[in-house]
């Protein structure tokens, strides 16, 4: 069993999305965590390992969830089965925690304490500081997601580049992830406003520190909408939208689903989105759409759909920079252009060959997605030059 001992992270590939999971093996026992479902350290049952075959189950609420896979070096891959439905899963051995440059800070937020990493330039301050906000899903302070194999370290690279040019940063793992896993809440209890409150609290903390001369916000992807609302609440000094959508979540979701679903499911999905947009829960959802519209995630979707990025950006009385990349497969540059038009003083920066994780790639799907797990790829050329010119 020694070759299994330790922490493993990965995801179950349910239709429409990946469900992040983490498993810890120790001897002939183990435990599983499913963050979005509020499951933490749930004991495994019927655990059996006969190299390379591995089998384990979790029995919860009178249901048996079964994992059958094979160990190959530092990867476990196989099939997850629940109520007769089977989906592939893959786990990778979690890397040992790295010593990261910077100092730790802790503040009180709703539900407990939250930790952040502060990276400051060399020399004496005070320094301007930017709060760096990660994108959607289980994403950490470095821009890495549990549902993606490997790391891209995009936000870590942004922080390091800013520090090299005299600008400090504050970045943190989202609630329920990494350093802040203790703030995990059940999926049905999570709201978009929870993320706004966290960001607002960190802006307030930074504004109270004499070591910082001004406080701005950089929001990546979903963090763009979170960041612009928090920046307005706390009257930050500046705001940067980095690959942020320019339309409400319901419009983006409808556009994505039109390319993925057959007509019957698309009609149901559009009807469901329409109800959620009105603030109404939908009790009956087809199994094929449960991964997107399961009842437990609907309250979060309702809270998210309530905000229009263009409306929120227009409220900002501060310098604004909107950044988009020409090879971003998730948020096209048209969204950046929508945001830029929504603010009468916004500046627009379009970075050639930059994808959603801020790396230099082509629009080829295989090459583009490979960059999501490649920490050796540098940031796209022109990104930091444009951002620094704006911030200074």
Coordinates of C-alpha atoms in Angstrom, one line a residue:
X1 CA 0.0 0.0 0.0
X2 CA 3.0 2.3 0.4
X3 CA 2.8 3.4 -3.2
X4 CA -0.7 4.8 -2.7
X5 CA -0.1 6.6 0.6
X6 CA -0.6 10.3 0.4
X7 CA -3.0 12.9 -1.2
X8 CA -4.4 12.5 -4.7
X9 CA -6.4 15.2 -6.5
X10 CA -8.5 15.1 -9.7
X11 CA -12.0 15.0 -11.0
X12 CA -14.9 12.9 -12.2
X13 CA -15.8 13.9 -15.8
X14 CA -19.6 14.2 -15.5
X15 CA -21.3 15.6 -18.6
X16 CA -20.9 19.3 -19.0
X17 CA -18.3 19.8 -16.3
X18 CA -15.7 18.1 -14.1
X19 CA -16.5 17.4 -10.5
X20 CA -13.3 18.0 -8.4
X21 CA -12.4 15.3 -5.8
X22 CA -9.5 14.7 -3.5
X23 CA -8.6 11.3 -1.9
X24 CA -6.2 10.6 0.9
X25 CA -4.8 7.0 1.3
X26 CA -3.1 5.8 4.4
X27 CA -2.3 2.1 4.7
X28 CA -5.5 0.1 4.1
X29 CA -7.8 3.0 4.7
X30 CA -8.7 6.2 2.9
X31 CA -11.0 9.3 2.8
X32 CA -12.6 11.3 0.1
X33 CA -13.5 15.0 -0.2
X34 CA -15.9 16.5 -2.8
X35 CA -15.7 20.3 -2.2
X36 CA -18.7 21.4 -4.2
X37 CA -20.9 19.0 -2.3
X38 CA -19.6 20.0 1.1
X39 CA -18.1 16.5 1.7
X40 CA -14.8 16.6 3.6
X41 CA -12.8 13.6 4.7
X42 CA -15.6 11.0 4.2
X43 CA -14.2 7.5 4.9
X44 CA -13.9 5.0 2.1
X45 CA -15.4 1.5 2.3
X46 CA -14.6 -1.8 0.5
X47 CA -11.1 -0.5 -0.3
X48 CA -8.9 -3.0 -2.2
X49 CA -5.6 -2.5 -4.0
X50 CA -4.0 -5.3 -5.9
X51 CA -1.4 -3.5 -8.0
X52 CA -2.3 -2.0 -10.5
X53 CA -6.0 -2.5 -9.8
X54 CA -7.7 -0.3 -7.2
X55 CA -11.3 -0.4 -6.0
X56 CA -13.0 1.8 -3.4
X57 CA -16.4 3.0 -2.5
X58 CA -18.2 5.6 -0.5
X59 CA -21.6 4.8 1.0
X60 CA -23.6 8.0 1.6
X61 CA -27.3 8.5 2.1
X62 CA -28.1 4.9 1.2
X63 CA -26.2 5.2 -2.1
X64 CA -23.1 3.4 -3.1
X65 CA -20.5 5.4 -5.1
X66 CA -18.0 3.0 -6.7
X67 CA -14.5 3.8 -8.1
X68 CA -12.7 1.2 -10.2
X69 CA -9.3 2.2 -11.6
X70 CA -5.7 1.4 -12.2
X71 CA -2.5 2.9 -10.8
X72 CA 0.1 4.0 -13.4
X73 CA 3.0 5.8 -11.8
X74 CA 1.5 8.9 -10.3
X75 CA -1.9 8.6 -11.9
X76 CA -5.0 6.7 -11.0
X77 CA -7.6 6.5 -13.8
X78 CA -10.8 4.5 -14.2
X79 CA -14.5 4.5 -13.9
X80 CA -16.9 6.1 -11.4
X81 CA -20.4 4.5 -11.1
X82 CA -23.4 5.9 -9.3
X83 CA -27.0 4.7 -9.7
X84 CA -26.2 2.8 -12.9
X85 CA -24.4 5.8 -14.5
X86 CA -20.7 5.6 -15.2
X87 CA -18.2 8.4 -15.8
X88 CA -14.4 8.5 -16.2
X89 CA -12.3 9.8 -13.3
X90 CA -8.6 10.6 -12.9
X91 CA -6.5 11.4 -9.9
X92 CA -2.9 12.6 -9.8
X93 CA -0.6 12.5 -6.8
X94 CA -0.7 15.9 -5.1
X95 CA 2.6 17.7 -5.2
X96 CA 4.2 18.5 -1.9
X97 CA 3.4 22.1 -0.8
X98 CA 5.9 24.5 -2.2
X99 CA 7.6 27.2 -0.3
X100 CA 6.2 30.3 -1.8
X101 CA 7.7 33.8 -1.7
X102 CA 5.7 36.3 0.3
X103 CA 4.2 36.7 3.7
X104 CA 0.9 35.4 5.1
X105 CA -2.0 37.5 6.3
X106 CA -5.2 36.4 7.9
X107 CA -8.6 38.2 8.3
X108 CA -12.0 37.2 9.6
X109 CA -14.6 36.6 7.0
X110 CA -18.1 35.0 7.1
X111 CA -17.6 31.5 8.4
X112 CA -14.1 31.9 9.9
X113 CA -10.6 33.0 9.1
X114 CA -9.2 33.4 5.6
X115 CA -5.5 33.4 4.6
X116 CA -3.8 35.2 1.8
X117 CA -0.3 35.5 0.4
X118 CA 1.2 39.0 0.1
X119 CA 4.1 39.5 -2.3
X120 CA 5.9 42.8 -1.9
X121 CA 8.7 44.3 -4.0
X122 CA 12.2 44.7 -2.7
X123 CA 13.1 47.9 -1.0
X124 CA 11.2 50.2 1.3
X125 CA 7.5 51.0 0.9
X126 CA 4.8 52.0 0.9
X127 CA 3.9 50.2 -2.3
X128 CA 0.8 50.2 -4.4
X129 CA -1.0 46.9 -4.0
X130 CA -3.3 44.9 -6.3
X131 CA -5.8 42.3 -5.1
X132 CA -5.6 39.3 -7.5
X133 CA -8.9 37.4 -7.8
X134 CA -9.0 33.9 -9.4
X135 CA -11.6 32.6 -11.8
X136 CA -14.5 30.2 -11.5
X137 CA -14.6 26.8 -9.9
X138 CA -12.1 25.3 -7.4
X139 CA -9.3 27.7 -8.4
X140 CA -6.4 28.6 -6.1
X141 CA -4.4 31.8 -5.6
X142 CA -1.9 30.8 -8.4
X143 CA -4.7 30.4 -11.0
X144 CA -4.7 26.6 -10.9
X145 CA -7.9 24.5 -10.8
X146 CA -8.5 21.1 -9.2
X147 CA -10.4 20.0 -12.3
X148 CA -7.3 20.6 -14.6
X149 CA -4.5 18.1 -14.7
X150 CA -1.2 20.0 -14.0
X151 CA -0.7 23.7 -13.2
X152 CA -0.4 26.8 -15.2
X153 CA 0.6 29.2 -12.4
X154 CA -0.8 32.2 -14.3
X155 CA -1.7 34.4 -11.4
X156 CA 1.5 33.5 -9.6
X157 CA 3.4 34.7 -12.6
X158 CA 1.4 38.0 -12.7
X159 CA 2.2 38.6 -9.0
X160 CA 5.9 38.0 -9.6
X161 CA 6.0 40.3 -12.6
X162 CA 4.2 43.1 -10.7
X163 CA 6.6 42.7 -7.7
X164 CA 9.6 43.0 -10.0
X165 CA 8.2 46.3 -11.2
X166 CA 7.4 47.8 -7.7
X167 CA 3.8 46.7 -7.2
X168 CA 2.7 44.4 -4.3
X169 CA -0.1 41.8 -4.6
X170 CA -2.5 40.0 -2.3
X171 CA -3.9 36.7 -3.6
X172 CA -5.8 33.9 -1.9
X173 CA -7.3 30.5 -2.4
X174 CA -11.0 30.7 -2.8
X175 CA -13.2 29.6 0.1
X176 CA -13.3 25.8 0.3
X177 CA -9.9 25.5 -1.6
X178 CA -6.3 25.0 -0.4
X179 CA -5.4 27.3 2.4
X180 CA -9.0 28.2 2.9
X181 CA -10.6 24.7 2.7
X182 CA -12.0 25.2 6.2
X183 CA -14.4 27.8 4.8
X184 CA -16.1 25.1 2.6
X185 CA -19.9 25.3 2.6
X186 CA -22.4 23.0 1.1
X187 CA -23.1 23.7 -2.5
X188 CA -26.7 24.6 -1.8
X189 CA -25.6 27.3 0.7
X190 CA -23.1 29.0 -1.5
X191 CA -23.9 32.4 -3.1
X192 CA -22.1 34.6 -5.6
X193 CA -22.2 37.3 -2.9
X194 CA -20.0 35.2 -0.7
X195 CA -17.1 35.7 -3.1
X196 CA -17.8 39.4 -3.3
X197 CA -17.8 39.7 0.5
X198 CA -14.4 38.0 0.7
X199 CA -12.8 40.3 -1.9
X200 CA -14.3 43.4 -0.3
X201 CA -12.9 42.3 3.1
X202 CA -9.4 42.0 1.6
X203 CA -9.6 45.4 -0.1
X204 CA -10.6 46.8 3.3
X205 CA -7.7 45.1 5.0
X206 CA -5.2 46.4 2.4
X207 CA -6.6 50.0 2.8
X208 CA -5.9 49.8 6.5
X209 CA -2.2 48.9 6.1
X210 CA 0.3 51.8 6.1
X211 CA 2.7 49.7 4.0
X212 CA 0.4 50.2 0.9
X213 CA 0.1 53.5 -0.8
X214 CA -3.0 52.6 -2.9
X215 CA -5.2 49.5 -3.4
X216 CA -6.4 48.3 -6.8
X217 CA -8.1 45.1 -8.0
X218 CA -7.3 42.6 -10.8
X219 CA -10.1 40.1 -11.5
X220 CA -9.5 37.1 -13.8
X221 CA -12.4 35.5 -15.6
X222 CA -15.3 35.1 -13.1
X223 CA -13.1 37.1 -10.6
X224 CA -13.6 40.1 -12.9
X225 CA -17.3 40.5 -12.0
X226 CA -16.5 39.8 -8.3
X227 CA -13.7 42.3 -8.4
X228 CA -15.5 45.1 -10.0
X229 CA -18.4 44.9 -7.5
X230 CA -16.0 44.7 -4.5
X231 CA -13.9 47.6 -6.0
X232 CA -17.0 49.8 -6.2
X233 CA -18.0 48.9 -2.6
X234 CA -14.7 49.8 -1.2
X235 CA -13.8 52.6 -3.6
X236 CA -10.5 51.0 -4.8
X237 CA -7.9 53.1 -6.7
X238 CA -8.1 51.1 -10.0
X239 CA -9.6 48.0 -11.6
X240 CA -8.4 45.6 -14.2
X241 CA -10.7 43.1 -15.9
X242 CA -8.5 40.1 -17.1
X243 CA -10.3 37.8 -19.5
X244 CA -13.6 38.7 -17.8
X245 CA -17.0 38.1 -19.4
X246 CA -18.9 41.1 -20.6
X247 CA -22.4 39.5 -20.4
X248 CA -24.5 38.1 -17.6
X249 CA -23.9 34.4 -16.8
X250 CA -27.2 33.3 -18.3
X251 CA -26.2 34.7 -21.7
X252 CA -22.8 33.1 -21.6
X253 CA -24.2 29.8 -20.5
X254 CA -26.9 29.8 -23.3
X255 CA -24.2 30.5 -25.9
X256 CA -22.1 27.6 -24.7
X257 CA -24.9 25.1 -24.5
X258 CA -26.1 25.8 -28.0
X259 CA -22.9 24.3 -29.3
X260 CA -23.1 21.2 -27.1
X261 CA -26.7 19.9 -26.8
X262 CA -29.2 18.2 -29.1
X263 CA -32.4 20.3 -29.7
X264 CA -34.6 18.5 -27.0
X265 CA -32.1 19.1 -24.2
X266 CA -31.3 22.6 -25.5
X267 CA -34.9 23.5 -25.3
X268 CA -35.1 22.2 -21.7
X269 CA -31.8 24.0 -20.8
X270 CA -33.0 27.3 -22.2
X271 CA -36.3 27.0 -20.3
X272 CA -34.4 26.2 -17.1
X273 CA -32.1 29.2 -17.6
X274 CA -35.1 31.4 -18.1
X275 CA -36.7 30.3 -14.8
X276 CA -33.4 30.7 -12.9
X277 CA -33.0 34.2 -14.4
X278 CA -36.4 35.0 -12.9
X279 CA -35.2 33.8 -9.5
X280 CA -37.2 30.5 -9.6
X281 CA -35.9 27.1 -8.7
X282 CA -36.5 24.2 -11.2
X283 CA -37.3 21.0 -9.4
X284 CA -37.3 18.6 -12.4
X285 CA -34.1 18.4 -14.4
X286 CA -33.2 15.7 -16.9
X287 CA -30.3 13.4 -15.8
X288 CA -28.3 14.7 -18.9
X289 CA -28.5 18.3 -17.5
X290 CA -28.1 17.5 -13.8
X291 CA -24.4 18.3 -13.8
X292 CA -25.2 21.9 -14.8
X293 CA -28.6 22.5 -13.2
X294 CA -28.7 20.1 -10.3
X295 CA -31.0 21.6 -7.6
X296 CA -28.1 22.2 -5.2
X297 CA -26.3 24.5 -7.6
X298 CA -29.4 26.5 -8.7
X299 CA -29.3 29.0 -5.8
X300 CA -25.7 29.9 -6.7
X301 CA -26.7 30.3 -10.4
X302 CA -29.6 32.5 -9.5
X303 CA -27.4 34.8 -7.4
X304 CA -24.7 34.9 -10.2
X305 CA -27.2 35.6 -13.0
X306 CA -28.5 38.7 -11.1
X307 CA -25.4 40.7 -12.1
X308 CA -24.6 42.3 -15.5
X309 CA -20.9 43.0 -15.8
X310 CA -21.6 46.1 -18.0
X311 CA -23.9 47.6 -15.4
X312 CA -21.5 46.9 -12.6
X313 CA -18.4 48.3 -14.5
X314 CA -20.3 51.5 -15.3
X315 CA -20.6 52.2 -11.6
X316 CA -16.8 52.5 -11.1
X317 CA -15.4 55.9 -10.5
X318 CA -11.7 54.9 -11.0
X319 CA -9.3 54.1 -13.8
X320 CA -10.3 50.9 -15.6
X321 CA -8.4 48.5 -17.9
X322 CA -10.1 45.8 -19.8
X323 CA -7.9 43.0 -21.1
X324 CA -8.8 40.2 -23.6
X325 CA -6.8 37.6 -25.6
X326 CA -7.2 36.7 -29.2
X327 CA -7.0 33.0 -28.6
X328 CA -9.2 32.8 -25.5
X329 CA -11.5 29.9 -26.2
X330 CA -13.7 30.7 -23.1
X331 CA -14.1 34.4 -23.2
X332 CA -13.8 35.9 -26.7
X333 CA -12.5 39.4 -27.2
X334 CA -16.0 40.6 -28.0
X335 CA -16.7 40.4 -24.3
X336 CA -13.7 42.7 -23.6
X337 CA -15.0 45.1 -26.2
X338 CA -18.5 45.1 -24.6
X339 CA -16.9 46.0 -21.2
X340 CA -14.8 48.7 -22.6
X341 CA -17.9 50.4 -24.1
X342 CA -19.7 50.2 -20.8
X343 CA -17.3 52.5 -19.0
X344 CA -16.7 56.0 -20.4
X345 CA -13.0 56.1 -19.3
X346 CA -12.0 52.4 -19.7
X347 CA -8.9 51.5 -21.6
X348 CA -8.8 48.3 -23.8
X349 CA -5.9 46.0 -24.1
X350 CA -6.1 43.1 -26.6
X351 CA -3.2 40.7 -26.4
X352 CA -2.4 38.8 -29.5
X353 CA -2.2 35.0 -29.1
X354 CA -3.2 35.1 -25.4
X355 CA -5.6 32.4 -24.2
X356 CA -7.8 32.2 -21.1
X357 CA -4.9 31.2 -18.7
X358 CA -2.9 34.2 -20.1
X359 CA -0.4 32.0 -22.0
X360 CA 0.8 32.5 -25.6
X361 CA -0.9 29.8 -27.7
X362 CA -2.7 29.4 -31.0
X363 CA -6.4 28.8 -31.3
X364 CA -5.8 25.1 -31.9
X365 CA -7.8 23.2 -29.3
X366 CA -5.2 20.7 -28.3
X367 CA -2.3 23.2 -28.0
X368 CA -4.5 25.7 -26.3
X369 CA -5.8 23.3 -23.6
X370 CA -2.3 21.9 -23.0
X371 CA -1.2 25.2 -21.7
X372 CA -3.7 25.0 -18.8
X373 CA -1.4 22.5 -17.2
X374 CA 2.0 23.8 -18.3
X375 CA 3.7 26.0 -15.6
X376 CA 6.8 26.4 -17.9
X377 CA 5.0 28.5 -20.5
X378 CA 5.6 32.2 -19.8
X379 CA 2.8 34.8 -19.8
X380 CA 1.7 36.0 -23.2
X381 CA 4.0 38.7 -24.6
X382 CA 2.4 42.1 -24.2
X383 CA 0.2 41.3 -21.2
X384 CA 2.4 42.6 -18.4
X385 CA 3.8 45.5 -20.5
X386 CA 0.3 46.7 -21.1
X387 CA -0.9 46.3 -17.5
X388 CA 2.2 48.0 -16.1
X389 CA 1.8 50.9 -18.4
X390 CA -1.8 51.3 -17.2
X391 CA -1.0 50.9 -13.5
X392 CA 1.8 53.3 -13.5

